[in-house]
Amino acid sequence: MQHKFQYLLFSILILTQVTLSYGQKNKPTTGPVFDTIGAVFSIDNLDFIPDPSQELKAIFDVDRKQTNPSKINSIISSLHRYYNMHVRYGIPKNKIRLALVLHGSSTKDALSSSVYKEKFKVDNPNKNLIKSLSDAGVEVFLCGQSMSYSGYNKADLLPEVKVALSAMSVLTVYQMKNYSLIKF
């Protein structure tokens, strides 16, 4: 009986050690472009990394909103992840050209702090995301059709946001300029 108990105890200890060693996950980290947003995983033994001599040009089409107005729109923070991930793996930041177009239900994410607070009773959680992207050279557009449909005007927007005739117009022109469309 004691032998069975010792065997059971030994087995539990071995399983615990094995489980703990396998349970260590790769955790996402931020940087090198954005230190507080845009966490990405570091990946070993990659089979594909973009050529650092090529320019990466992408336009992000964002039409979904975060249903909780006090939470960020994680699709917007995808641009931060794009920068951090590619620069981390050797793509020079000056070889990355990004643009963002908000429309549909993400129209609210472009609102100024005062308008957002008046409507949703909280500060716009996306204002720092949009400002940091704009500061990094990302052009941020809002669909004028969605803006008008929602009852807003240019004065209601964050200063970094440019009003476009439509999201369709921006997406068409940027793709004609060889920007790849990224749609979630």
mmCIF file of C-alpha atoms in Angstrom:
data_model
loop_
_atom_site.group_PDB
_atom_site.id
_atom_site.type_symbol
_atom_site.label_atom_id
_atom_site.label_comp_id
_atom_site.label_asym_id
_atom_site.label_seq_id
_atom_site.Cartn_x
_atom_site.Cartn_y
_atom_site.Cartn_z
ATOM 1 C CA MET A 1 0.000 0.000 0.000
ATOM 2 C CA GLN A 2 2.786 2.404 0.917
ATOM 3 C CA HIS A 3 4.546 1.563 -2.353
ATOM 4 C CA LYS A 4 1.398 2.566 -4.311
ATOM 5 C CA PHE A 5 1.156 5.825 -2.372
ATOM 6 C CA GLN A 6 4.829 6.651 -3.065
ATOM 7 C CA TYR A 7 4.352 5.826 -6.750
ATOM 8 C CA LEU A 8 1.246 8.041 -6.897
ATOM 9 C CA LEU A 9 3.040 10.919 -5.155
ATOM 10 C CA PHE A 10 6.051 10.563 -7.458
ATOM 11 C CA SER A 11 3.764 10.522 -10.526
ATOM 12 C CA ILE A 12 1.974 13.670 -9.379
ATOM 13 C CA LEU A 13 5.273 15.479 -8.853
ATOM 14 C CA ILE A 14 6.537 14.496 -12.318
ATOM 15 C CA LEU A 15 3.256 15.512 -13.992
ATOM 16 C CA THR A 16 3.306 18.842 -12.158
ATOM 17 C CA GLN A 17 6.821 19.588 -13.388
ATOM 18 C CA VAL A 18 6.008 18.591 -16.953
ATOM 19 C CA THR A 19 2.792 20.615 -16.926
ATOM 20 C CA LEU A 20 4.548 23.693 -15.555
ATOM 21 C CA SER A 21 7.298 23.520 -18.165
ATOM 22 C CA TYR A 22 4.813 23.165 -21.024
ATOM 23 C CA GLY A 23 2.470 25.760 -19.549
ATOM 24 C CA GLN A 24 4.914 28.634 -20.096
ATOM 25 C CA LYS A 25 3.462 30.619 -22.951
ATOM 26 C CA ASN A 26 5.026 33.158 -25.217
ATOM 27 C CA LYS A 27 3.539 36.446 -24.037
ATOM 28 C CA PRO A 28 2.978 39.410 -26.351
ATOM 29 C CA THR A 29 5.092 42.491 -25.746
ATOM 30 C CA THR A 30 5.002 46.037 -27.062
ATOM 31 C CA GLY A 31 7.669 48.012 -28.895
ATOM 32 C CA PRO A 32 9.813 48.978 -30.636
ATOM 33 C CA VAL A 33 7.615 51.662 -32.225
ATOM 34 C CA PHE A 34 4.786 51.923 -29.681
ATOM 35 C CA ASP A 35 5.698 51.124 -26.095
ATOM 36 C CA THR A 36 2.242 51.021 -24.506
ATOM 37 C CA ILE A 37 0.015 49.634 -27.276
ATOM 38 C CA GLY A 38 0.304 47.124 -30.080
ATOM 39 C CA ALA A 39 1.562 44.051 -28.258
ATOM 40 C CA VAL A 40 2.743 41.241 -30.542
ATOM 41 C CA PHE A 41 4.226 37.793 -30.086
ATOM 42 C CA SER A 42 7.864 37.098 -30.863
ATOM 43 C CA ILE A 43 8.103 34.116 -33.199
ATOM 44 C CA ASP A 44 11.168 31.912 -33.751
ATOM 45 C CA ASN A 45 12.096 30.015 -36.904
ATOM 46 C CA LEU A 46 9.900 31.961 -39.288
ATOM 47 C CA ASP A 47 9.562 30.757 -42.852
ATOM 48 C CA PHE A 48 8.401 34.128 -44.190
ATOM 49 C CA ILE A 49 9.368 37.681 -43.283
ATOM 50 C CA PRO A 50 8.831 40.597 -45.679
ATOM 51 C CA ASP A 51 11.887 41.849 -47.532
ATOM 52 C CA PRO A 52 13.212 44.861 -45.563
ATOM 53 C CA SER A 53 14.062 46.662 -48.802
ATOM 54 C CA GLN A 54 10.417 46.663 -49.915
ATOM 55 C CA GLU A 55 7.915 49.280 -48.879
ATOM 56 C CA LEU A 56 4.899 47.921 -47.015
ATOM 57 C CA LYS A 57 1.793 49.942 -47.855
ATOM 58 C CA ALA A 58 -1.583 49.068 -46.361
ATOM 59 C CA ILE A 59 -4.934 50.718 -45.798
ATOM 60 C CA PHE A 60 -7.023 49.435 -42.917
ATOM 61 C CA ASP A 61 -10.791 49.385 -43.465
ATOM 62 C CA VAL A 62 -12.483 49.719 -40.071
ATOM 63 C CA ASP A 63 -16.253 49.599 -39.901
ATOM 64 C CA ARG A 64 -16.855 47.746 -36.660
ATOM 65 C CA LYS A 65 -17.201 49.345 -33.292
ATOM 66 C CA GLN A 66 -16.523 48.258 -29.787
ATOM 67 C CA THR A 67 -19.974 47.862 -28.240
ATOM 68 C CA ASN A 68 -18.803 49.146 -24.854
ATOM 69 C CA PRO A 69 -18.138 52.877 -25.394
ATOM 70 C CA SER A 70 -15.521 52.929 -22.613
ATOM 71 C CA LYS A 71 -13.313 50.338 -24.375
ATOM 72 C CA ILE A 72 -10.921 50.919 -27.273
ATOM 73 C CA ASN A 73 -11.706 49.697 -30.760
ATOM 74 C CA SER A 74 -9.119 46.905 -30.992
ATOM 75 C CA ILE A 75 -9.222 47.025 -34.788
ATOM 76 C CA ILE A 76 -7.670 50.522 -34.632
ATOM 77 C CA SER A 77 -4.880 49.195 -32.420
ATOM 78 C CA SER A 78 -4.109 46.654 -35.176
ATOM 79 C CA LEU A 79 -2.123 49.391 -36.881
ATOM 80 C CA HIS A 80 0.057 49.722 -33.773
ATOM 81 C CA ARG A 81 0.620 45.960 -33.863
ATOM 82 C CA TYR A 82 1.470 46.153 -37.575
ATOM 83 C CA TYR A 83 4.222 48.693 -36.885
ATOM 84 C CA ASN A 84 5.632 46.901 -33.821
ATOM 85 C CA MET A 85 5.613 43.492 -35.482
ATOM 86 C CA HIS A 86 7.294 44.518 -38.708
ATOM 87 C CA VAL A 87 9.892 46.854 -37.206
ATOM 88 C CA ARG A 88 10.735 44.189 -34.618
ATOM 89 C CA TYR A 89 11.594 41.837 -37.473
ATOM 90 C CA GLY A 90 13.793 44.233 -39.395
ATOM 91 C CA ILE A 91 11.494 46.317 -41.588
ATOM 92 C CA PRO A 92 12.612 49.959 -41.285
ATOM 93 C CA LYS A 93 9.825 52.159 -39.919
ATOM 94 C CA ASN A 94 10.295 54.532 -42.867
ATOM 95 C CA LYS A 95 9.436 51.632 -45.220
ATOM 96 C CA ILE A 96 5.961 51.292 -43.686
ATOM 97 C CA ARG A 97 3.093 53.425 -45.036
ATOM 98 C CA LEU A 98 -0.295 52.991 -43.412
ATOM 99 C CA ALA A 99 -3.684 54.635 -43.721
ATOM 100 C CA LEU A 100 -6.917 54.080 -41.825
ATOM 101 C CA VAL A 101 -10.501 54.714 -42.875
ATOM 102 C CA LEU A 102 -13.303 54.631 -40.322
ATOM 103 C CA HIS A 103 -16.911 54.233 -41.405
ATOM 104 C CA GLY A 104 -20.144 52.547 -40.484
ATOM 105 C CA SER A 105 -20.433 51.722 -36.825
ATOM 106 C CA SER A 106 -16.848 52.843 -36.109
ATOM 107 C CA THR A 107 -17.752 56.455 -36.956
ATOM 108 C CA LYS A 108 -18.078 57.222 -33.248
ATOM 109 C CA ASP A 109 -14.390 56.402 -32.722
ATOM 110 C CA ALA A 110 -13.432 59.604 -34.592
ATOM 111 C CA LEU A 111 -15.424 61.916 -32.323
ATOM 112 C CA SER A 112 -13.742 64.629 -30.265
ATOM 113 C CA SER A 113 -13.550 64.116 -26.529
ATOM 114 C CA SER A 114 -16.288 66.603 -25.775
ATOM 115 C CA VAL A 115 -18.773 65.224 -28.319
ATOM 116 C CA TYR A 116 -17.993 61.636 -27.336
ATOM 117 C CA LYS A 117 -18.424 62.410 -23.631
ATOM 118 C CA GLU A 118 -21.709 64.210 -24.278
ATOM 119 C CA LYS A 119 -23.069 61.238 -26.207
ATOM 120 C CA PHE A 120 -21.580 58.283 -24.276
ATOM 121 C CA LYS A 121 -20.832 59.801 -20.831
ATOM 122 C CA VAL A 122 -17.172 58.687 -21.015
ATOM 123 C CA ASP A 123 -13.998 59.981 -22.655
ATOM 124 C CA ASN A 124 -13.251 58.697 -26.137
ATOM 125 C CA PRO A 125 -10.928 55.738 -25.433
ATOM 126 C CA ASN A 126 -9.685 55.864 -29.042
ATOM 127 C CA LYS A 127 -8.356 59.430 -29.024
ATOM 128 C CA ASN A 128 -4.831 58.421 -27.955
ATOM 129 C CA LEU A 129 -4.788 55.534 -30.436
ATOM 130 C CA ILE A 130 -5.698 57.887 -33.271
ATOM 131 C CA LYS A 131 -3.281 60.604 -32.116
ATOM 132 C CA SER A 132 -0.349 58.210 -31.825
ATOM 133 C CA LEU A 133 -1.064 56.812 -35.295
ATOM 134 C CA SER A 134 -1.307 60.294 -36.765
ATOM 135 C CA ASP A 135 1.955 61.260 -35.027
ATOM 136 C CA ALA A 136 3.565 58.193 -36.671
ATOM 137 C CA GLY A 137 2.461 59.436 -40.105
ATOM 138 C CA VAL A 138 -0.697 57.364 -40.549
ATOM 139 C CA GLU A 139 -3.418 59.196 -42.439
ATOM 140 C CA VAL A 140 -6.729 58.785 -40.616
ATOM 141 C CA PHE A 141 -9.913 59.267 -42.616
ATOM 142 C CA LEU A 142 -13.583 59.241 -41.730
ATOM 143 C CA CYS A 143 -16.216 58.440 -44.315
ATOM 144 C CA GLY A 144 -18.161 61.655 -44.912
ATOM 145 C CA GLN A 145 -21.266 59.637 -45.764
ATOM 146 C CA SER A 146 -21.153 57.774 -42.430
ATOM 147 C CA MET A 147 -20.420 61.029 -40.600
ATOM 148 C CA SER A 148 -23.422 62.759 -42.149
ATOM 149 C CA TYR A 149 -25.697 59.739 -41.707
ATOM 150 C CA SER A 150 -24.763 59.683 -38.006
ATOM 151 C CA GLY A 151 -25.571 63.390 -37.622
ATOM 152 C CA TYR A 152 -22.020 64.657 -37.090
ATOM 153 C CA ASN A 153 -19.912 67.271 -38.849
ATOM 154 C CA LYS A 154 -16.194 67.961 -39.115
ATOM 155 C CA ALA A 155 -16.219 70.169 -36.001
ATOM 156 C CA ASP A 156 -17.311 67.106 -33.979
ATOM 157 C CA LEU A 157 -14.167 65.139 -34.823
ATOM 158 C CA LEU A 158 -10.719 64.644 -33.355
ATOM 159 C CA PRO A 159 -8.252 67.069 -34.990
ATOM 160 C CA GLU A 160 -6.212 64.224 -36.535
ATOM 161 C CA VAL A 161 -9.182 62.889 -38.533
ATOM 162 C CA LYS A 162 -9.679 63.943 -42.150
ATOM 163 C CA VAL A 163 -13.135 63.782 -43.719
ATOM 164 C CA ALA A 164 -13.343 61.906 -47.016
ATOM 165 C CA LEU A 165 -16.167 61.910 -49.558
ATOM 166 C CA SER A 166 -16.705 58.263 -48.649
ATOM 167 C CA ALA A 167 -14.850 55.212 -47.351
ATOM 168 C CA MET A 168 -15.319 53.686 -50.796
ATOM 169 C CA SER A 169 -13.486 56.643 -52.355
ATOM 170 C CA VAL A 170 -10.540 56.379 -49.973
ATOM 171 C CA LEU A 171 -10.294 52.611 -50.402
ATOM 172 C CA THR A 172 -10.410 52.882 -54.189
ATOM 173 C CA VAL A 173 -7.766 55.613 -54.449
ATOM 174 C CA TYR A 174 -5.382 54.010 -51.948
ATOM 175 C CA GLN A 175 -5.591 50.648 -53.664
ATOM 176 C CA MET A 176 -4.837 52.411 -56.973
ATOM 177 C CA LYS A 177 -1.699 53.742 -55.174
ATOM 178 C CA ASN A 178 -0.738 50.110 -54.450
ATOM 179 C CA TYR A 179 -1.842 50.071 -50.815
ATOM 180 C CA SER A 180 -2.984 46.597 -49.808
ATOM 181 C CA LEU A 181 -6.440 46.429 -48.267
ATOM 182 C CA ILE A 182 -6.592 45.010 -44.758
ATOM 183 C CA LYS A 183 -10.124 44.242 -43.640
ATOM 184 C CA PHE A 184 -11.011 42.390 -40.454
#
